[in-house]
Tab-separated table of C-alpha atoms and ligand atoms in Angstrom:
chain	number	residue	atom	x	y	z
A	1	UNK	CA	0.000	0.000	0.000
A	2	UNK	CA	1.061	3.581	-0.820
A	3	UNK	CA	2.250	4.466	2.230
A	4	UNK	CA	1.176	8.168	2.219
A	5	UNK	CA	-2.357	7.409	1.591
A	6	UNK	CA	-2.824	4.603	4.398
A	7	UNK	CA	-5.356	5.529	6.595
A	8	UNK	CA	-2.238	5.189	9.731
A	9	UNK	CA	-0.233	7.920	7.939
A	10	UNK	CA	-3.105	10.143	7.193
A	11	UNK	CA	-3.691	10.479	11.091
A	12	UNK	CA	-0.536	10.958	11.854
A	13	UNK	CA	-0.277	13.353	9.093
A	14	UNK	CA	-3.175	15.547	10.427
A	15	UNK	CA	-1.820	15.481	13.698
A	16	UNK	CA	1.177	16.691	12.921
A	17	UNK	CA	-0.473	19.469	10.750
A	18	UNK	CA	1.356	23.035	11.039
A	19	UNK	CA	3.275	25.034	8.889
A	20	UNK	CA	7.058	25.895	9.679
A	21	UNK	CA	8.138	29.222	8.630
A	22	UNK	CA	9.217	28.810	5.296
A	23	UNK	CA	5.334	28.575	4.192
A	24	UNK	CA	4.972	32.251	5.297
A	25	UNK	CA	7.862	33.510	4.146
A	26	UNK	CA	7.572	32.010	0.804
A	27	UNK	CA	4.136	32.388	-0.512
A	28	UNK	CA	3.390	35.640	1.711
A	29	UNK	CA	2.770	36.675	4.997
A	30	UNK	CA	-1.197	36.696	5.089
A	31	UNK	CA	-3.081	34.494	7.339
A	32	UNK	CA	-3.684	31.690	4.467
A	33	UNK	CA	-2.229	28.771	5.501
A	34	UNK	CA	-3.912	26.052	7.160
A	35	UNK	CA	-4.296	26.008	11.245
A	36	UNK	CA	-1.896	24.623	13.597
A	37	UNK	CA	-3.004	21.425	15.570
A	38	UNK	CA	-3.729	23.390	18.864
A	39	UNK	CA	-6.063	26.375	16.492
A	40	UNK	CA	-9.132	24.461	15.639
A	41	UNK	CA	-11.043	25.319	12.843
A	42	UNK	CA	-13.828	26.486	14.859
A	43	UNK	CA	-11.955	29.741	15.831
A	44	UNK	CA	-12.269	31.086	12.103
A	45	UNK	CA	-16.113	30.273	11.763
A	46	UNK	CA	-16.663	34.064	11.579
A	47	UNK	CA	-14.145	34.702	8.728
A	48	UNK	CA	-15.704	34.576	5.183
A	49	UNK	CA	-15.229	31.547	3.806
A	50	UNK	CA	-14.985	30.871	0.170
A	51	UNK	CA	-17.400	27.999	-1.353
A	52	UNK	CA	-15.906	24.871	-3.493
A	53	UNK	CA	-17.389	23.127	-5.960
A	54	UNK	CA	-15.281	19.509	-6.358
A	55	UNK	CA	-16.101	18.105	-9.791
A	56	UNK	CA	-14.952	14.492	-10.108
A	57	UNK	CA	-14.883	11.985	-6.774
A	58	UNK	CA	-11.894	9.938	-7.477
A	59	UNK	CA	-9.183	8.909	-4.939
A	60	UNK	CA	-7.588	12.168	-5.082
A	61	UNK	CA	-10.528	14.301	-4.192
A	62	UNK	CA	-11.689	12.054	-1.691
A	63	UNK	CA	-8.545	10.905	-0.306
A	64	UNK	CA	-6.778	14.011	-0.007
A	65	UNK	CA	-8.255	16.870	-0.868
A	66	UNK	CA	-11.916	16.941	0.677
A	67	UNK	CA	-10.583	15.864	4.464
A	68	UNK	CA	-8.149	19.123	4.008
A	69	UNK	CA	-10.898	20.959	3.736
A	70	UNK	CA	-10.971	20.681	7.454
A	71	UNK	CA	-8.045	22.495	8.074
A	72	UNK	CA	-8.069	25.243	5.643
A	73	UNK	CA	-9.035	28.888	7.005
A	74	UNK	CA	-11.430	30.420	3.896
A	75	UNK	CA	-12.178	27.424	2.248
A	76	UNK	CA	-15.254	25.193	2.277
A	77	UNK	CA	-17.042	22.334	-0.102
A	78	UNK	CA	-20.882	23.900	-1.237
A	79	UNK	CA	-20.925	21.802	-3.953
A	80	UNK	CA	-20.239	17.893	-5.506
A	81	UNK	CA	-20.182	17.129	-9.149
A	82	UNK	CA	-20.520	13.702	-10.254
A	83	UNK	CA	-21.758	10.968	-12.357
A	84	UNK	CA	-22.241	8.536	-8.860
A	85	UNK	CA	-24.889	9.658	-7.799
A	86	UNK	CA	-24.410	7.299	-4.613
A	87	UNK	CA	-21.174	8.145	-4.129
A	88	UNK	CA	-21.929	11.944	-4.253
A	89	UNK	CA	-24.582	11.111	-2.140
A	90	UNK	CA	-22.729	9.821	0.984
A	91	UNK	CA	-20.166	12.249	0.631
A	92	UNK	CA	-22.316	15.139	0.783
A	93	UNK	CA	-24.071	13.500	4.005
A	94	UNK	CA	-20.219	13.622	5.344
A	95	UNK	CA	-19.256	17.380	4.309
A	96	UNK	CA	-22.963	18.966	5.006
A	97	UNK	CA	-23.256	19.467	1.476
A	98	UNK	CA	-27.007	20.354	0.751
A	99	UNK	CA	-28.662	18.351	-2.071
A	100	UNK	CA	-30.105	20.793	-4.050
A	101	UNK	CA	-26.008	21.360	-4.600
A	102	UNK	CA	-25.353	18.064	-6.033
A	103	UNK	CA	-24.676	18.264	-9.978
A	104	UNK	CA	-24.236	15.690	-12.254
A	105	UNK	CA	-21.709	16.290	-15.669
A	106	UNK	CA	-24.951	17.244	-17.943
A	107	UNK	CA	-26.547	20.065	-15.799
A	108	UNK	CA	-23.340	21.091	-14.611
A	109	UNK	CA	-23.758	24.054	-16.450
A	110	UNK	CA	-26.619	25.494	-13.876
A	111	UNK	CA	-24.022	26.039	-11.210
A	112	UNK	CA	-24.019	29.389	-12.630
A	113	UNK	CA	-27.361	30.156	-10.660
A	114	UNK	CA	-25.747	29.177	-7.276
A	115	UNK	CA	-23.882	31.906	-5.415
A	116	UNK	CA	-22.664	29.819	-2.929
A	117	UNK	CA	-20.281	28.350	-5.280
A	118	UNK	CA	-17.382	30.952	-5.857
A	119	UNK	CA	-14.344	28.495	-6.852
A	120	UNK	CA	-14.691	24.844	-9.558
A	121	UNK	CA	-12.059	22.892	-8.604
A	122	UNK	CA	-11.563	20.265	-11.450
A	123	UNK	CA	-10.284	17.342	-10.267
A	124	UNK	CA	-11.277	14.984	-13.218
A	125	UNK	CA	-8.653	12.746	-15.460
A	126	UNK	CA	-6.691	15.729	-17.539
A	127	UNK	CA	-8.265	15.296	-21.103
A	128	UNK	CA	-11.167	16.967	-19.186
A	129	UNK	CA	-9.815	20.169	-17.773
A	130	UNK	CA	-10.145	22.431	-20.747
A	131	UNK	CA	-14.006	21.647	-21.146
A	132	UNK	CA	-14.910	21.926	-17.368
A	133	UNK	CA	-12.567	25.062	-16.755
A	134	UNK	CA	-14.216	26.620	-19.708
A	135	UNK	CA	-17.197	25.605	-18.651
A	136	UNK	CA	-16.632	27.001	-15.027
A	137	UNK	CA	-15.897	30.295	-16.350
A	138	UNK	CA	-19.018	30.594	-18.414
A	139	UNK	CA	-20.658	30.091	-15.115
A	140	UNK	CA	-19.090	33.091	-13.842
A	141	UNK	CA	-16.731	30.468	-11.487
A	142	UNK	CA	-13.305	30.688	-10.662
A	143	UNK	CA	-10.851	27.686	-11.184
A	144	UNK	CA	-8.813	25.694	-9.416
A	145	UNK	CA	-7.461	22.733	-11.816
A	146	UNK	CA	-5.742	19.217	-10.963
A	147	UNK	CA	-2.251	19.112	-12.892
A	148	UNK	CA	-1.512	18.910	-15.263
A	149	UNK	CA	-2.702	21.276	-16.818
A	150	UNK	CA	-4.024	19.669	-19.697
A	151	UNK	CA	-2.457	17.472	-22.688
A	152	UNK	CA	-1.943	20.244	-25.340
A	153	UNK	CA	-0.426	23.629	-25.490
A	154	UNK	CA	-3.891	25.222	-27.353
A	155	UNK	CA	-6.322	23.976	-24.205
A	156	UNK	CA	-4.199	25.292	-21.762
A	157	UNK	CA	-4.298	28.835	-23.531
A	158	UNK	CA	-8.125	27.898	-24.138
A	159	UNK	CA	-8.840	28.145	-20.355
A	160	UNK	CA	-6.444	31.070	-19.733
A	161	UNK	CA	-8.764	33.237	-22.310
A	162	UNK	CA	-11.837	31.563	-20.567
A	163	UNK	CA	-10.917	32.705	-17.065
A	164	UNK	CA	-9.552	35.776	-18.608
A	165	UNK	CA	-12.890	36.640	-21.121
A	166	UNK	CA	-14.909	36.085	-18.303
A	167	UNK	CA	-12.880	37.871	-15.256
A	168	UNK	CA	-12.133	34.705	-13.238
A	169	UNK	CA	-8.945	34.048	-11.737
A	170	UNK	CA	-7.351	30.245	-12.662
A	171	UNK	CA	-4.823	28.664	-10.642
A	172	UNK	CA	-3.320	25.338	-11.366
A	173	UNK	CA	-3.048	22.771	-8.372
A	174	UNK	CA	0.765	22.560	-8.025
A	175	UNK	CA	0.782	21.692	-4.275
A	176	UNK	CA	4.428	20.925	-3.586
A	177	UNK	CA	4.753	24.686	-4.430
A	178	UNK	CA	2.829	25.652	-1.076
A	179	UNK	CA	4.323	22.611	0.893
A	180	UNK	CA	6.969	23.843	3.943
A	181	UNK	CA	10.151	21.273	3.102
A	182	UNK	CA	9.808	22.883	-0.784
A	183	UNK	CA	9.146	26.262	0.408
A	184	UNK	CA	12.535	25.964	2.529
A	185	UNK	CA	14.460	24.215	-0.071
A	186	UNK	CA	13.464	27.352	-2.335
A	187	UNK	CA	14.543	29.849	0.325
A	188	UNK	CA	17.538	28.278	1.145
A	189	UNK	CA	18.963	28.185	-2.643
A	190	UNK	CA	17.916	31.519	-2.988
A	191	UNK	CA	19.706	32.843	0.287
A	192	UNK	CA	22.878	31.204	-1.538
A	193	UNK	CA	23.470	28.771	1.115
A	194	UNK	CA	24.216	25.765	-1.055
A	195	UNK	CA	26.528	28.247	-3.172
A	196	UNK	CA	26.325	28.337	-7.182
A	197	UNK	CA	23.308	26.142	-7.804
A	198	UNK	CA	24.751	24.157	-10.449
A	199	UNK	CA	23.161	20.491	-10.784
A	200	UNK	CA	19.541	19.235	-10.211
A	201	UNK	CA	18.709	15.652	-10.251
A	202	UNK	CA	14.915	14.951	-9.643
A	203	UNK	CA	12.660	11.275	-9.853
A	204	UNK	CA	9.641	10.342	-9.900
A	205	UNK	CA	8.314	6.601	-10.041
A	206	UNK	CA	5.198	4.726	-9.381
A	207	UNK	CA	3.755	1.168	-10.120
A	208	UNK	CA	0.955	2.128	-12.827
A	209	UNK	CA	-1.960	-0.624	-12.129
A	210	UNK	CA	-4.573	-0.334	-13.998
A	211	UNK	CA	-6.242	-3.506	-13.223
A	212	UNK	CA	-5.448	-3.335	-8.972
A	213	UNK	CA	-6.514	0.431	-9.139
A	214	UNK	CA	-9.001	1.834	-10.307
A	215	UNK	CA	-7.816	5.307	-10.309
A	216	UNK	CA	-4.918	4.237	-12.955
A	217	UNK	CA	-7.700	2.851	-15.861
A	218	UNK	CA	-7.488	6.142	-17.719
A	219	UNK	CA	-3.589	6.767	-16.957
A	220	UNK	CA	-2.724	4.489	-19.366
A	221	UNK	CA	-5.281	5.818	-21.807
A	222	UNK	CA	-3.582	8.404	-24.082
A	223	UNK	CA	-6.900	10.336	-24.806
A	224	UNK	CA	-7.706	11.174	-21.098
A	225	UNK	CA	-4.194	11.394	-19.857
A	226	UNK	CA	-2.362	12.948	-22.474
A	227	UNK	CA	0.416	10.950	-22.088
A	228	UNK	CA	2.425	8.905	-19.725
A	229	UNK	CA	4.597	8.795	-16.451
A	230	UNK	CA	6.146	12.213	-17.767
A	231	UNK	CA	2.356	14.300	-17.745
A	232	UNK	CA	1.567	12.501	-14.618
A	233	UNK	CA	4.873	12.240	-12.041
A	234	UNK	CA	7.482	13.332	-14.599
A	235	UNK	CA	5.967	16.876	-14.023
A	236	UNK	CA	6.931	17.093	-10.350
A	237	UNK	CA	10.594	16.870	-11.405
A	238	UNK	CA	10.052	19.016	-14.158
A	239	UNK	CA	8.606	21.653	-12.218
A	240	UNK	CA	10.696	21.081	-9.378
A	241	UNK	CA	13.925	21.450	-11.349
A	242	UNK	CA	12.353	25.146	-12.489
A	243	UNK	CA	11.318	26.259	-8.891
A	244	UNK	CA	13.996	25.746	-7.674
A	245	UNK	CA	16.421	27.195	-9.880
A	246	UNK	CA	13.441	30.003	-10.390
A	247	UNK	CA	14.491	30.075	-13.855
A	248	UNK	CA	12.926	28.403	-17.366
A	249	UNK	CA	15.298	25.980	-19.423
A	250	UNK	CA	16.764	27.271	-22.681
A	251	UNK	CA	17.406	23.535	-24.566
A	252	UNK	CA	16.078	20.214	-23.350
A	253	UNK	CA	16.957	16.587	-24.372
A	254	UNK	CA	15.507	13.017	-23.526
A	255	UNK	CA	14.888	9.631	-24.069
A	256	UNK	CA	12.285	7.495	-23.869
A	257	UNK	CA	12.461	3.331	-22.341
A	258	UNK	CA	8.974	1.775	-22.929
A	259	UNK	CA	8.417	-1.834	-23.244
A	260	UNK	CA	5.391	-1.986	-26.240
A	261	UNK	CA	4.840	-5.648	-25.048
A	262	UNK	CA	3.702	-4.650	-21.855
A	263	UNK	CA	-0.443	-4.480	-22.236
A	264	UNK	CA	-0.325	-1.248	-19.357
A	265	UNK	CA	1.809	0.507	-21.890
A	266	UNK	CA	0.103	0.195	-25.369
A	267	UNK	CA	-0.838	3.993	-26.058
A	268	UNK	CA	1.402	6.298	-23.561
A	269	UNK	CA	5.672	5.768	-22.614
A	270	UNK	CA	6.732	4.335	-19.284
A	271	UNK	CA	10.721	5.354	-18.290
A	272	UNK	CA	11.449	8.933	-19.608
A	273	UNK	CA	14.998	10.581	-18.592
A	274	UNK	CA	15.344	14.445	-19.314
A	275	UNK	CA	17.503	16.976	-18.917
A	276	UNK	CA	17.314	20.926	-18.809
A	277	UNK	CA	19.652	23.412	-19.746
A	278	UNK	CA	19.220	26.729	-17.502
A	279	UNK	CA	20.921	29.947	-18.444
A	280	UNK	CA	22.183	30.353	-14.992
A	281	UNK	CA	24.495	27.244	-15.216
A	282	UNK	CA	22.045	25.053	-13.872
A	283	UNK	CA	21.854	21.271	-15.778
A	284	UNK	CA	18.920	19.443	-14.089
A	285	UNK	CA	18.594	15.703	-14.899
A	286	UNK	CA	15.437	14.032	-14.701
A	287	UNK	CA	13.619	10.686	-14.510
A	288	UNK	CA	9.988	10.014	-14.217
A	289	UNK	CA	8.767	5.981	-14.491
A	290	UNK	CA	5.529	3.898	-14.169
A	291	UNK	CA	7.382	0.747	-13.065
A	292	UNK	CA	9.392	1.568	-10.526
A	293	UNK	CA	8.568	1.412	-7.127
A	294	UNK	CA	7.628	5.100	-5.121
A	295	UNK	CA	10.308	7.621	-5.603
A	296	UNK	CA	9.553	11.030	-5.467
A	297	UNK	CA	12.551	13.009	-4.815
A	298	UNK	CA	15.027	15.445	-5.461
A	299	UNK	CA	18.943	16.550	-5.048
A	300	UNK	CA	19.875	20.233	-5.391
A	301	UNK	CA	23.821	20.307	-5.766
A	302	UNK	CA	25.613	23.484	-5.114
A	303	UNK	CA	29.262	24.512	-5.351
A	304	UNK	CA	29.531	24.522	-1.485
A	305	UNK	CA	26.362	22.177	-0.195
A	306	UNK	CA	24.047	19.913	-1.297
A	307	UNK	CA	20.412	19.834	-0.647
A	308	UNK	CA	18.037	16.793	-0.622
A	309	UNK	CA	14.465	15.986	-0.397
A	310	UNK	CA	13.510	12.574	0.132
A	311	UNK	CA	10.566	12.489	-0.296
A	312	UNK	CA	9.982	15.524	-1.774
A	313	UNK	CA	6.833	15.583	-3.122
A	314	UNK	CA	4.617	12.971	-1.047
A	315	UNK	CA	1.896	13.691	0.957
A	316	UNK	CA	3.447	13.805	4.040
A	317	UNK	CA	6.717	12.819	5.920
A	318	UNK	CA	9.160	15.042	4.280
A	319	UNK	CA	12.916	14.627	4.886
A	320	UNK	CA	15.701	17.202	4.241
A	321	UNK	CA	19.401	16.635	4.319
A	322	UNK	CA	22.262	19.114	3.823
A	323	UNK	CA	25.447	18.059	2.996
A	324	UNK	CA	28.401	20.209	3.286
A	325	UNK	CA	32.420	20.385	3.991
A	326	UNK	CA	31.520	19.198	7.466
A	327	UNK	CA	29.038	16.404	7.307
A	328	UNK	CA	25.392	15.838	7.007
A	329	UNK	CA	22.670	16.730	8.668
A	330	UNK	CA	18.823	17.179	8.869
A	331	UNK	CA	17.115	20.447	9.573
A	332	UNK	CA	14.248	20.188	11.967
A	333	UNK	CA	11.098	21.325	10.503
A	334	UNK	CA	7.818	20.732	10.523
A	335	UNK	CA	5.363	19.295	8.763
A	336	UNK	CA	2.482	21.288	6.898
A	337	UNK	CA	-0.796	20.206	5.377
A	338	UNK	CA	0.433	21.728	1.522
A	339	UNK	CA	-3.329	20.487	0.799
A	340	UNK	CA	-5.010	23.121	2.692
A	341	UNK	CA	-2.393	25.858	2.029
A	342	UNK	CA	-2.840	25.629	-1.222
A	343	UNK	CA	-6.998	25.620	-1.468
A	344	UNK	CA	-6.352	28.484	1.606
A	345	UNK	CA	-4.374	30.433	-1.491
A	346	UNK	CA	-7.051	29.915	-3.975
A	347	UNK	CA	-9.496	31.680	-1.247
A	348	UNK	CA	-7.087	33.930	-0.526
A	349	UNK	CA	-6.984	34.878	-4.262
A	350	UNK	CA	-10.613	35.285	-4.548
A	351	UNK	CA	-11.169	37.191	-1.506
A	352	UNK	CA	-8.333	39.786	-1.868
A	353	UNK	CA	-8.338	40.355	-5.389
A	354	UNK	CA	-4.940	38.535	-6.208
A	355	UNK	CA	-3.240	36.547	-8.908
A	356	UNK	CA	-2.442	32.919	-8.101
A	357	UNK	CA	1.483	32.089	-7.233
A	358	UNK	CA	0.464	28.955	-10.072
A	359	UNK	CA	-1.871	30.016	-12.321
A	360	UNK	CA	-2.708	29.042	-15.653
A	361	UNK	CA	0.601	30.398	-17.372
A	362	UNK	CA	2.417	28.096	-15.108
A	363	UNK	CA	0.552	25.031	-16.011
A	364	UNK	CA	0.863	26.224	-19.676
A	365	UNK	CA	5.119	26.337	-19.297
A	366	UNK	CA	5.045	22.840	-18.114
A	367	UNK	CA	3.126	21.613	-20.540
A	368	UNK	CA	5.166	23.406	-23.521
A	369	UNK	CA	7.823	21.952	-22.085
A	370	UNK	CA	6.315	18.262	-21.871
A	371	UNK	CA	5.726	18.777	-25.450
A	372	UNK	CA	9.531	19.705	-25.982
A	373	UNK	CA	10.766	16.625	-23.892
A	374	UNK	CA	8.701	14.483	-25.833
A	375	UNK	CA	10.036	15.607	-29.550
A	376	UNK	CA	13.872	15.382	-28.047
A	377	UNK	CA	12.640	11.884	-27.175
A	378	UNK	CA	11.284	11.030	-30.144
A	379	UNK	CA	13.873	12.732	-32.907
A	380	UNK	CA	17.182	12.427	-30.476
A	381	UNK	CA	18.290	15.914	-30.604
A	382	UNK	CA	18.189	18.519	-28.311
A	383	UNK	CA	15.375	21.177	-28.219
A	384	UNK	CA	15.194	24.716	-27.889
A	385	UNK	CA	12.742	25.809	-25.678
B	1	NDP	P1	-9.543	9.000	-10.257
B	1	NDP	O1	-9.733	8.116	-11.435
B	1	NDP	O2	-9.482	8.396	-8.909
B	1	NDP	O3	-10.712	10.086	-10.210
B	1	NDP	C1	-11.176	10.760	-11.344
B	1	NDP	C2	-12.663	11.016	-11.172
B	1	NDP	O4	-13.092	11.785	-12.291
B	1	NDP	C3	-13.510	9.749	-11.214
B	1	NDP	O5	-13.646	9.133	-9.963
B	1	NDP	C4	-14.841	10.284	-11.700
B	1	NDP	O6	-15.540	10.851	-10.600
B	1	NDP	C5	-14.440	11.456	-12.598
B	1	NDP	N1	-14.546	11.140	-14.029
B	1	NDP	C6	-15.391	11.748	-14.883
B	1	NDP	N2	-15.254	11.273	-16.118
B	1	NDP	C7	-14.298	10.318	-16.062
B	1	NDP	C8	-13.747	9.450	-17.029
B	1	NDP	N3	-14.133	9.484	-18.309
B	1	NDP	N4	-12.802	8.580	-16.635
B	1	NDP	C9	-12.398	8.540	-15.370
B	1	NDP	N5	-12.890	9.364	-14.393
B	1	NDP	C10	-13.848	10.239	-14.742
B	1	NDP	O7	-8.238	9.866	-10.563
B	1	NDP	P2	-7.337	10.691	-9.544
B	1	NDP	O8	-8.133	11.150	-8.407
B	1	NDP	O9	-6.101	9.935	-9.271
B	1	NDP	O10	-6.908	11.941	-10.466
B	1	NDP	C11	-7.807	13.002	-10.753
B	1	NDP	C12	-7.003	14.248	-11.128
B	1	NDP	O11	-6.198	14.636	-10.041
B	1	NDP	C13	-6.063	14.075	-12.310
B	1	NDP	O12	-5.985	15.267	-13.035
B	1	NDP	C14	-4.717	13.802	-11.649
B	1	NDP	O13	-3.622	14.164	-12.456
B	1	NDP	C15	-4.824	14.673	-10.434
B	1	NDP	N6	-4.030	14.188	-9.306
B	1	NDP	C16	-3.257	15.080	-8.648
B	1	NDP	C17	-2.492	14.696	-7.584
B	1	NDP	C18	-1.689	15.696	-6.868
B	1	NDP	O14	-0.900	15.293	-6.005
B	1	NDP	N7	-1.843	16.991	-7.129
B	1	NDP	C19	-2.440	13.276	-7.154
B	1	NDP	C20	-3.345	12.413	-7.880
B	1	NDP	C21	-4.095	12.866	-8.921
B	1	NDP	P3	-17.115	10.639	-10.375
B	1	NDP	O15	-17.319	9.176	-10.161
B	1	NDP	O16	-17.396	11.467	-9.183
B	1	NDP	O17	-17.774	11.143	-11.618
């Protein structure tokens, strides 16, 4: 069992919620992050609190995303959308969602009479982003989106003009950007402590099961995932490698390892290695696989430390080394529930008038730069990007 998601780890995970420092310092001083353990939610009941529409009750949404709910400061579910109707159902019993507020993908569309919803928050496979973000903003919605993004370059500008034609704000769900052990890795490269950032490696690896799982059936289907490991993990090292230089790659190469006898991976590539060029001096190398057992990590190398994340982009139980002239060592911080930061930022967003740290041009870079790592893969020469 994925460790992170075991029920076990998931209390010990919201017991341990709180953010360390870095959160704040980071992503802004404003009172958006998530509550400590000892600041119950109750204590905010008075604060306006922004209303949430989930659209698709999969694992993630239910998993992660609807218990953080719990924690966040100006968030709060109003609204389900879902073709299980018994499913959507029972959850709306458990989150006091009324049923008049339960929508179904064909009258989805009417969510533009309901004023308690303020935010969609599209959480369905990623071939179906574009149409419910559009769709969202013709409501007069705002958007929060799953990553990533979406498969091609013209539907991620589609729902930037949406959101932008119809005065919404968009913001792309890139959660280890509002997670603490991230937020501190970025401040400490930035502060210069590692020295002249000059070599990135980053990987990301799962067991894609499409049979045991029923969350991985349209992961290996190119039409509603876009692609393979890369769209789905390889991202997190992709976008990893650029916030933490803070800079975009100038050339990228790759290669692609997929094993066409293997039924899972008929129509989308398993083992992808890539690397970026940055015009600081920065080379980042890359992997992202669907048959490799959980790795999600990273290794920022500097001319006078080296910092590591391990894992870096999990759900929970982050672990930072630093390795320098004298040794190693681990920092102590604490842990932070990234899922509520991030849907507290979204509020935020909405309630003070602000642009998204992700939004929609963020997803868009990522996936311009999929589409990059793909043709170096598939012609053997490097790209410029
Ligand atoms: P699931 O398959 O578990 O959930 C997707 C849900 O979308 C389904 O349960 C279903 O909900 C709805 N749906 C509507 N149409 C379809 C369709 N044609 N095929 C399949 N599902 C459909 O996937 P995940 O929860 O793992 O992923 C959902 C999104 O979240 C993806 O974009 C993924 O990339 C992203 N994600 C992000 C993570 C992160 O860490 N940020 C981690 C995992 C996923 P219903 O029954 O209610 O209609």
């Amino acid at each position: 069992m994925d460790r992170s998601t075991s029920p076990a780890s998931r209390r010990q995970f919201l017991r341990r919620a709180g953010l360390g420092t870095a959160l704040a310092a980071v992503v802004g001083p404003a009172a958006a992050f998530p509550l400590s353990s000892t600041e119950p939610a109750m204590q905010h009941a008075d604060q306006k609190k922004i209303g949430f529409a989930i659209v698709g009750l999969g694992k993630f949404a239910t998993e992660q995303m609807m218990p953080a709910f719990k924690e966040t400061r100006h968030a709060r579910i109003v609204a389900l959308v879902s073709g299980s109707p018994d499913k959507a159902a029972r959850l709306a019993r458990e989150y006091d969602v009324e049923a008049r507020n339960i929508y179904t993908y064909q009258n989805f569309d009417t969510i533009r009479d309901n004023p308690e919803v303020d935010v969609v928050y599209v959480v369905l496979p990623p071939a179906l982003h574009a149409e419910y973000t559009e769709r969202a903003a013709r409501a007069g919605k705002h958007v929060l989106s799953e990553k990533p993004m979406a498969p091609t370059v013209a539907e991620c500008q589609r729902m930037i003009a949406a959101c932008q034609q119809a005065g919404k704000k968009l913001m792309i769900a890139y959660r280890a950007q509002y997670e603490p052990f991230n937020l501190e890795a970025i401040a400490r490269i930035r502060r210069g402590e590692l020295g002249k950032l000059l070599q990135i490696t980053a990987d990301h690896g799962r067991i894609v099961d499409p049979v045991g799982d029923k969350a991985d059936t349209w992961r290996v289907v190119r039409k509603m995932a876009g692609g393979g490991s890369l769209m789905d993990i390889g991202i997190y090292s992709l976008n990893a490698a650029r916030y933490l230089t803070g800079e975009e790659p100038t050339e990228v190469t790759a290669q692609e390892m997929t094993d066409k006898s293997d039924p899972r991976f008929k129509e989308v590539e398993d083992r992808i290695h890539f690397t970026l060029r940055f015009p600081g001096g920065t080379l980042a190398t890359c992997t992202s696989a669907y048959s490799i057992q959980q790795v999600k990590r990273f290794r920022a190398f500097g001319s006078q430390a080296w910092l590591d994340l391990d894992p870096a982009t999990d759900y929970d139980r982050h672990r930072m080394t630093i390795g320098d002239k004298d040794g190693q060592h681990e920092p102590p911080l604490k842990e932070g529930n990234q899922f509520a930061a991030e849907l507290d930022h979204m509020a935020e967003c909405v309630l003070q008038n602000k642009t998204p740290k992700t939004p929609g041009e963020e997803g868009l870079r990522d996936i311009r730069l999929i589409q990059a790592i793909y043709e170096a893969a598939r012609t053997g020469k490097a790209v410029k990007v």
